[in-house]
mmCIF file of C-alpha atoms in Angstrom:
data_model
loop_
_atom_site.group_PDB
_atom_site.id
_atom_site.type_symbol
_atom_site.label_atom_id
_atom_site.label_comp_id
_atom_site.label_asym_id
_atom_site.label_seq_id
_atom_site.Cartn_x
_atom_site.Cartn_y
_atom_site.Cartn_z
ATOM 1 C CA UNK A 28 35.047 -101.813 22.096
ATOM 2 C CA UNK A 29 32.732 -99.278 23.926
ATOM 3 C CA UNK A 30 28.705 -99.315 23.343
ATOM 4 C CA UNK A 31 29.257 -102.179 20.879
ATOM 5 C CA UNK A 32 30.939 -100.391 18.386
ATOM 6 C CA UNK A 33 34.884 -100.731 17.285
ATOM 7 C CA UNK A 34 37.620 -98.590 18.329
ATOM 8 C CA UNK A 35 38.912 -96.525 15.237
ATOM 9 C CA UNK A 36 40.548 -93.464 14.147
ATOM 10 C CA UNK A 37 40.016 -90.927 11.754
ATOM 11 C CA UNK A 38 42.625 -88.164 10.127
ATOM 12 C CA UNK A 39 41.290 -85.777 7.883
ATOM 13 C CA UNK A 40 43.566 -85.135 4.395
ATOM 14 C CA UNK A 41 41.903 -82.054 2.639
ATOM 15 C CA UNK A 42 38.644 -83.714 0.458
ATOM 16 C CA UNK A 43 38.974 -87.066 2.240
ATOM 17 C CA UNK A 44 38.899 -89.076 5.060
ATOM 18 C CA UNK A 45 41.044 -92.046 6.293
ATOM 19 C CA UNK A 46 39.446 -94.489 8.824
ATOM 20 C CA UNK A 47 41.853 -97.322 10.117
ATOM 21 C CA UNK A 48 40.256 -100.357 11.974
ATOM 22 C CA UNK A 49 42.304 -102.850 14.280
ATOM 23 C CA UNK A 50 42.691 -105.991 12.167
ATOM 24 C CA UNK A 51 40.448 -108.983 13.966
ATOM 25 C CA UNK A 52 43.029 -111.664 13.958
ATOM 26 C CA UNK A 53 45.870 -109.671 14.495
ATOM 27 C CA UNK A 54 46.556 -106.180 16.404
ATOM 28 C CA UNK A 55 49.692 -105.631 14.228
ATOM 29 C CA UNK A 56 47.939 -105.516 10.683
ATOM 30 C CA UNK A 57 45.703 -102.524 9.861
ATOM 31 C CA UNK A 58 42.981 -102.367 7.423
ATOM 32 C CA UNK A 59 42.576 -99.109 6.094
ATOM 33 C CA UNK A 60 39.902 -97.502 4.402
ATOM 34 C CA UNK A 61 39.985 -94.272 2.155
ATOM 35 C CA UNK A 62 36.496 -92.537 2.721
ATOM 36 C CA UNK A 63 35.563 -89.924 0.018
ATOM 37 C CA UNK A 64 33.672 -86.992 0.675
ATOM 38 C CA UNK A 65 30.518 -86.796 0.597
ATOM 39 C CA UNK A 66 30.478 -83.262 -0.512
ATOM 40 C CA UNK A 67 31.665 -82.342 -3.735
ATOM 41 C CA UNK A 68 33.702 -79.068 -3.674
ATOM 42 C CA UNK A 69 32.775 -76.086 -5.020
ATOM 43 C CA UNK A 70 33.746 -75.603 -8.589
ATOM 44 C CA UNK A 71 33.425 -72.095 -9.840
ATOM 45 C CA UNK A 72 33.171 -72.593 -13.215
ATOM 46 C CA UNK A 73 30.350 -75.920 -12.994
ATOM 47 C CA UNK A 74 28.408 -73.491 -10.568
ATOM 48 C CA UNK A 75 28.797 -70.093 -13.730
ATOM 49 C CA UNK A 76 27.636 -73.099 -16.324
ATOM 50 C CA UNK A 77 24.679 -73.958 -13.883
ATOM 51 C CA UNK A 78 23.262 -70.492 -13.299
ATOM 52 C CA UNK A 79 23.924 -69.224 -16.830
ATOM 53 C CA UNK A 80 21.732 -72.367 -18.418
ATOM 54 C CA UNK A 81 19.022 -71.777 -15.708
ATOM 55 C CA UNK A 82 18.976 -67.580 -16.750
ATOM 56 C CA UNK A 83 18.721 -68.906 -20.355
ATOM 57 C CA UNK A 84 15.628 -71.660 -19.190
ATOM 58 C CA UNK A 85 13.613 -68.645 -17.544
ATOM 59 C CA UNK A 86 14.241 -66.167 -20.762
ATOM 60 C CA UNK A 87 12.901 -69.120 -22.583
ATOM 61 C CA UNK A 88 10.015 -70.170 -20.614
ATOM 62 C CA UNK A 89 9.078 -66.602 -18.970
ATOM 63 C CA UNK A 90 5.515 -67.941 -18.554
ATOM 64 C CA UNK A 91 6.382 -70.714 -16.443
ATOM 65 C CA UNK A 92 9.951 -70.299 -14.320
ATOM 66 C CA UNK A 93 9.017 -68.453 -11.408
ATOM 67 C CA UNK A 94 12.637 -69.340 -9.715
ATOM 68 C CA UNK A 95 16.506 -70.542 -10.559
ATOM 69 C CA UNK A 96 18.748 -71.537 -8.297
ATOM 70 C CA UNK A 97 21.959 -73.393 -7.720
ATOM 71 C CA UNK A 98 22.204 -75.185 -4.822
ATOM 72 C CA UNK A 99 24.900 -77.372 -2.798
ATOM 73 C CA UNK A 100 26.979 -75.640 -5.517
ATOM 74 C CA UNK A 101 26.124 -77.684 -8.263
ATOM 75 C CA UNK A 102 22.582 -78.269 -8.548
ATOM 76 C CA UNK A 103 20.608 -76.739 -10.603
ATOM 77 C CA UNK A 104 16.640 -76.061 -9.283
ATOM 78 C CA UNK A 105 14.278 -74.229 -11.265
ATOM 79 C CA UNK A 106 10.843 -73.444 -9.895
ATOM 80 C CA UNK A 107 7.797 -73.314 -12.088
ATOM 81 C CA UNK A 108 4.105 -72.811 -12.033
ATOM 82 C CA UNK A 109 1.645 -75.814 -11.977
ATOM 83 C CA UNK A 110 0.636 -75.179 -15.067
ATOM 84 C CA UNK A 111 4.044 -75.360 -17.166
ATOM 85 C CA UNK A 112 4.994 -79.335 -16.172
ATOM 86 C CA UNK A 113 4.086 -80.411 -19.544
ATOM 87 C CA UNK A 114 5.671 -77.673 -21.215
ATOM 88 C CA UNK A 115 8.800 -77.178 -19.373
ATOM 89 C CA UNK A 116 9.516 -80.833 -18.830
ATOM 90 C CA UNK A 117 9.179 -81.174 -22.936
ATOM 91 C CA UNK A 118 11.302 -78.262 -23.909
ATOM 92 C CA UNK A 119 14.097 -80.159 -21.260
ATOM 93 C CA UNK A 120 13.693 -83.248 -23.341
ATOM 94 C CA UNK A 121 13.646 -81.660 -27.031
ATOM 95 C CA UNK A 122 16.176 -79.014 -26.567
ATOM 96 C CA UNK A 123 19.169 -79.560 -28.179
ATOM 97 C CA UNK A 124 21.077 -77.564 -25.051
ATOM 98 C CA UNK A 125 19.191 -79.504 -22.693
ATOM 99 C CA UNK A 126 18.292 -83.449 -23.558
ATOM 100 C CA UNK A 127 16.914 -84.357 -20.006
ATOM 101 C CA UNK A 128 15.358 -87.175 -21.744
ATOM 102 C CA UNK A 129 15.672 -89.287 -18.268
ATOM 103 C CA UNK A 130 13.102 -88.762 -15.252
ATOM 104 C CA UNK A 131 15.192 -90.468 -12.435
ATOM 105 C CA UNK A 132 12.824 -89.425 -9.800
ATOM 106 C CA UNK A 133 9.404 -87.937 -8.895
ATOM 107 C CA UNK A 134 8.750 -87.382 -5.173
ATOM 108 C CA UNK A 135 6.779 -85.073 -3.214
ATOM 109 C CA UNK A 136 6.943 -82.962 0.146
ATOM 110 C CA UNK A 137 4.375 -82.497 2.890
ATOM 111 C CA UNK A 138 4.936 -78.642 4.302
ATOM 112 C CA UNK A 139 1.785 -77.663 5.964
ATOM 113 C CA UNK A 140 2.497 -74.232 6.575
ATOM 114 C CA UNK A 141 2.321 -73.191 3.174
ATOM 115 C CA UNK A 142 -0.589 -72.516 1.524
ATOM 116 C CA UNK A 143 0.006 -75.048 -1.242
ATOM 117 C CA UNK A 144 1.497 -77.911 1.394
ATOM 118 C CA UNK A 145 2.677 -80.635 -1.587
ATOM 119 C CA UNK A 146 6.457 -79.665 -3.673
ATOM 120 C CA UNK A 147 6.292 -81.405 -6.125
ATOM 121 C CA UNK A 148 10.219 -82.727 -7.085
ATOM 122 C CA UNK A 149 11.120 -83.861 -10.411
ATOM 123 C CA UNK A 150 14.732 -84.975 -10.961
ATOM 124 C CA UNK A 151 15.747 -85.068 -15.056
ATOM 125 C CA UNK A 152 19.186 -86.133 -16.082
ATOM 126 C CA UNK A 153 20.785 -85.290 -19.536
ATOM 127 C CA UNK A 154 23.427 -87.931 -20.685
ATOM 128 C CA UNK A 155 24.700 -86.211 -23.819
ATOM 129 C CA UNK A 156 25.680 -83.508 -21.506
ATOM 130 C CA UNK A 157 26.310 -85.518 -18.228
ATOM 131 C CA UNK A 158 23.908 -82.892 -15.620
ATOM 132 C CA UNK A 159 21.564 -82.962 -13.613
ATOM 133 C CA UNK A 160 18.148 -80.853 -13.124
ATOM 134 C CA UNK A 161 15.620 -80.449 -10.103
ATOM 135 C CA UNK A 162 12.193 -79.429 -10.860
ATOM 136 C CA UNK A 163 9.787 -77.751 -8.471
ATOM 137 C CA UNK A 164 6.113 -76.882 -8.449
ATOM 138 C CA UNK A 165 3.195 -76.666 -5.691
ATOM 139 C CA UNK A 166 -0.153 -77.888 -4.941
ATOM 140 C CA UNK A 167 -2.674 -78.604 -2.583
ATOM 141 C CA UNK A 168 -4.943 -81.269 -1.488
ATOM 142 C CA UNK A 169 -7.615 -80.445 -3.929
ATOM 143 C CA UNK A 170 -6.231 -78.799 -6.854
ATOM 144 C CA UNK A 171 -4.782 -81.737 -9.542
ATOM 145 C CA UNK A 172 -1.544 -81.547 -11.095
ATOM 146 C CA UNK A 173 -0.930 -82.509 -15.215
ATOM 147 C CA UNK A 174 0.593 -85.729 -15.455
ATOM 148 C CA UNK A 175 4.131 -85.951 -16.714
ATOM 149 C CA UNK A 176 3.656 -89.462 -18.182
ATOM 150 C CA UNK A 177 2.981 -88.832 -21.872
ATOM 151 C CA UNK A 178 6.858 -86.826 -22.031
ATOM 152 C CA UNK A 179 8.714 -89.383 -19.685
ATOM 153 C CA UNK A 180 6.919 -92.925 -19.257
ATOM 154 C CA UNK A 181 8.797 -93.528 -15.924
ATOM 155 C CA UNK A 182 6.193 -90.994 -14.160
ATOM 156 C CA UNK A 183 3.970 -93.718 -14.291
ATOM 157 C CA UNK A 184 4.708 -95.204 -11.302
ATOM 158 C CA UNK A 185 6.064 -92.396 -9.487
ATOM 159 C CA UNK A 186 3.211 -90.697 -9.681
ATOM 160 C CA UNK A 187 0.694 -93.523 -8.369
ATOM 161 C CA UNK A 188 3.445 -93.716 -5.342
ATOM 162 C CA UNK A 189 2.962 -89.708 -4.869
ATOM 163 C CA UNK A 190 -0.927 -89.828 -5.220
ATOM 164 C CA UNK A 191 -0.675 -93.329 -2.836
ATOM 165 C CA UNK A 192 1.624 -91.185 -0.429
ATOM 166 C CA UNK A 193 0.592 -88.076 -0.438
ATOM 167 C CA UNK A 194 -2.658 -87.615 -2.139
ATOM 168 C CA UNK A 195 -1.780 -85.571 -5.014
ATOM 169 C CA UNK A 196 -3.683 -86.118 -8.250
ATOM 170 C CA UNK A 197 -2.330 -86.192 -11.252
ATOM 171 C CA UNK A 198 -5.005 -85.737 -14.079
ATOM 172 C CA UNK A 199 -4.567 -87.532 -17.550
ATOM 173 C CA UNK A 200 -3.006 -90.111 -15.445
ATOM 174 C CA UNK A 201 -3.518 -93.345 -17.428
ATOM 175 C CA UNK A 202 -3.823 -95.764 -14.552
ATOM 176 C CA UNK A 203 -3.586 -93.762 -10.931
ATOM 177 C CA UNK A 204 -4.452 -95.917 -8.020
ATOM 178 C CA UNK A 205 -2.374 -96.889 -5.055
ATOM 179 C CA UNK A 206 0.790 -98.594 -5.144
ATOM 180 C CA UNK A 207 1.852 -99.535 -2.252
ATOM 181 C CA UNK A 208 -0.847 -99.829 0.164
ATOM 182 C CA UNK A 209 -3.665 -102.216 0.428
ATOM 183 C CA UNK A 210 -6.847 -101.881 -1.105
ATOM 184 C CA UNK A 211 -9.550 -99.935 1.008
ATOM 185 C CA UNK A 212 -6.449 -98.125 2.695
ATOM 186 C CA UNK A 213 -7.952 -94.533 4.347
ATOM 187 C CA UNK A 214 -5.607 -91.809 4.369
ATOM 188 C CA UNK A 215 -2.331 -90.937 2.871
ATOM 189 C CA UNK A 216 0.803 -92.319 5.180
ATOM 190 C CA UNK A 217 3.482 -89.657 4.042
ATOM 191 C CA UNK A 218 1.159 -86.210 4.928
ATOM 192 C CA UNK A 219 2.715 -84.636 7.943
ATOM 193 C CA UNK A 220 -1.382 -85.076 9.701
ATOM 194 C CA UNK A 221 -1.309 -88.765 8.993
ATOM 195 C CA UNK A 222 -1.507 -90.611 12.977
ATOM 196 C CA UNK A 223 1.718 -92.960 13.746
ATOM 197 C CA UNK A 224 -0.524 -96.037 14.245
ATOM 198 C CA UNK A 225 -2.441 -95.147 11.229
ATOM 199 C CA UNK A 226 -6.309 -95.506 11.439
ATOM 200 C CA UNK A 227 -7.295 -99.232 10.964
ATOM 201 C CA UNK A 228 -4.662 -102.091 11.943
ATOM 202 C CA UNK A 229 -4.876 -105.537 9.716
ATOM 203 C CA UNK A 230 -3.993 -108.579 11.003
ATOM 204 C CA UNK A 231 -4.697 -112.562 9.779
ATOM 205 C CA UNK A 232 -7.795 -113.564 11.607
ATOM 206 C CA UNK A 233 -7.788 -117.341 12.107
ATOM 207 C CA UNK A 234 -11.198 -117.866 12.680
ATOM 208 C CA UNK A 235 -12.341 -116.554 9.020
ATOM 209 C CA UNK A 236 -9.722 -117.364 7.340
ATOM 210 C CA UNK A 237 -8.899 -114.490 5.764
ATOM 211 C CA UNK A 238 -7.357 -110.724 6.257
ATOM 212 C CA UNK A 239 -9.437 -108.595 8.938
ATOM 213 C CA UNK A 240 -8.669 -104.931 9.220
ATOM 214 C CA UNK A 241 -10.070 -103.466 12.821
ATOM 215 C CA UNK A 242 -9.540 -99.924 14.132
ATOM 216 C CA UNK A 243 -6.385 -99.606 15.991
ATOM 217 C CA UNK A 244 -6.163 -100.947 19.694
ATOM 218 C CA UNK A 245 -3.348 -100.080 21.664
ATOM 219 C CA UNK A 246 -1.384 -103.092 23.678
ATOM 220 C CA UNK A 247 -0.465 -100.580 26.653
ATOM 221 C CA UNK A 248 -3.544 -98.717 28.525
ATOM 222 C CA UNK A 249 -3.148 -95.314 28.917
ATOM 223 C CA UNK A 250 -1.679 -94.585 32.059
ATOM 224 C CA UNK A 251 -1.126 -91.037 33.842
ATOM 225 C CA UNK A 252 2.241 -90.207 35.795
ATOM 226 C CA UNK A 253 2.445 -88.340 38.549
ATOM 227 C CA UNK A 254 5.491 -85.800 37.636
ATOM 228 C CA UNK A 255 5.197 -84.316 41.183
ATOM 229 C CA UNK A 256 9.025 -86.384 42.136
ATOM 230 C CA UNK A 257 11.293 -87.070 40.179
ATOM 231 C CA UNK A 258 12.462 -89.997 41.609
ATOM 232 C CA UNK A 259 9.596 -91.985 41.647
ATOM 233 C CA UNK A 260 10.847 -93.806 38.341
ATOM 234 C CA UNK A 261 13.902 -95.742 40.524
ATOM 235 C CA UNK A 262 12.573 -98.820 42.132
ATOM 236 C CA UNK A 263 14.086 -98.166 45.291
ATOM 237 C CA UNK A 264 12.560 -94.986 45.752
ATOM 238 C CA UNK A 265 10.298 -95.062 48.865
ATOM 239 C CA UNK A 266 8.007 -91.743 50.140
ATOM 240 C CA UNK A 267 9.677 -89.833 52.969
ATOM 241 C CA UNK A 268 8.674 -90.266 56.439
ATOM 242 C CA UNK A 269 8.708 -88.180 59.866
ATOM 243 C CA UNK A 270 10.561 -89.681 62.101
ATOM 244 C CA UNK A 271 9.012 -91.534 65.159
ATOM 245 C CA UNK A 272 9.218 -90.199 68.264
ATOM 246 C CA UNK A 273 8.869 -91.780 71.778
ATOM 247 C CA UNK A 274 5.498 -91.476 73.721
ATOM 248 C CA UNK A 275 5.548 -88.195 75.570
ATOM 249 C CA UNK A 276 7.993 -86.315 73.406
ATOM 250 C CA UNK A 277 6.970 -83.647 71.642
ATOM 251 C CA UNK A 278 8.633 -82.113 68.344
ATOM 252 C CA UNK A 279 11.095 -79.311 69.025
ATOM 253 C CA UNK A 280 9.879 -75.536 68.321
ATOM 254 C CA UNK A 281 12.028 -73.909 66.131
#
């Protein structure tokens, strides 16, 4: 063993991987353990179905798809304008080429740079037709986004985790609060501006009973280095000195 972890081997065989481990009890016997990829190869013809059916999406929706894409070789992402969720996410469900009648996952992503920081992600899957779909729109921190819960009811929490998250409102929302953080909670944990140690700390005060939450105190005083050596972090380091000379000696000119 080195660093704690176990000595093994891999070989590589095309689209897989073999990993074989030294047995515990006995160095003769191998275990050995056949490690798919992770990466599904590319398949021409999945990749032809995928683009064709998002082309035929933005010819049907020309209002709303701003973008189609195929990504990772097999997944389909179709960007749309704010204002098409409810419309694109129904015709998904009610088409009869489509039938994405399951929302597996709403999620959001913090990009600052951008104008309109929050992607929204929606992830649909179809199991009449065994696919997949990625849904993309945009937002900022003011501007509200429809709610998708009146054409999938699984939204419903997903979006109180985005708005909890991120701050992203959803209007129509039947019940948007927070999810996952306490009541009172300032801020939104997930934005790329939220601070590491958060704004207030809360902790079990024993004295009232009851939860306390205090602005955040630091353990550790701040303490300034001086980056001047850089040897002053070994404990054995000691300044230089000039050497002593005897009384009556002077240094040497050079």
């Amino acid at each position: 063993r080195r660093f704690g972890t176990p000595n093994f081997v891999t070989t590589a065989l095309g689209s897989a991987t073999i990993i074989v481990l030294p047995h515990p009890l006995n160095k003769k016997i191998n275990v050995t353990y056949l490690c798919v990829a992770t990466v599904r190869p590319k398949d021409a013809v999945t990749h032809n179905q995928l683009a064709a059916f998002g082309e035929y999406v933005a010819e049907m929706l020309p209002k709303y798809v701003q973008q189609v894409q195929v990504t990772c070789y097999n997944e389909l992402e179709v960007m749309i304008h704010p204002d098409g969720v409810i419309p694109v996410l129904t015709f998904l469900r009610d088409h009869s080429n489509a039938q994405f009648r399951n929302m597996i996952d709403l999620t959001a992503v913090d990009i600052p740079t951008r104008q309109n920081r929050f992607e929204i992600v929606y992830n649909l899957l179809s199991l009449r037709y065994n696919s997949r779909i990625r849904l993309k729109t945009y937002t900022d921190e003011l501007t509200p986004v429809d709610s998708s819960v009146s054409v999938h009811n699984a939204a419903n929490w997903y979006e109180r985790e985005v708005w909890d998250m991120y701050g992203v409102f959803f209007a129509n929302h039947p019940d948007l609060r927070r999810i996952l953080t306490d009541y009172g909670f300032e801020g939104h944990p997930f934005r790329k501006d939220f601070p590491l140690s958060g704004f207030v700390e809360v902790r079990y005060d024993d004295e009232v009973k009851r939860v306390v939450a205090e602005p955040v105190e630091l353990s550790q005083e701040f303490r300034k280095f001086d980056l001047n050596s850089p040897w002053e972090v070994f404990p054995a380091h000691r300044e230089a000195k000039a050497p002593e000379l005897p009384a009556g000696d002077k240094p040497a000119d050079k």
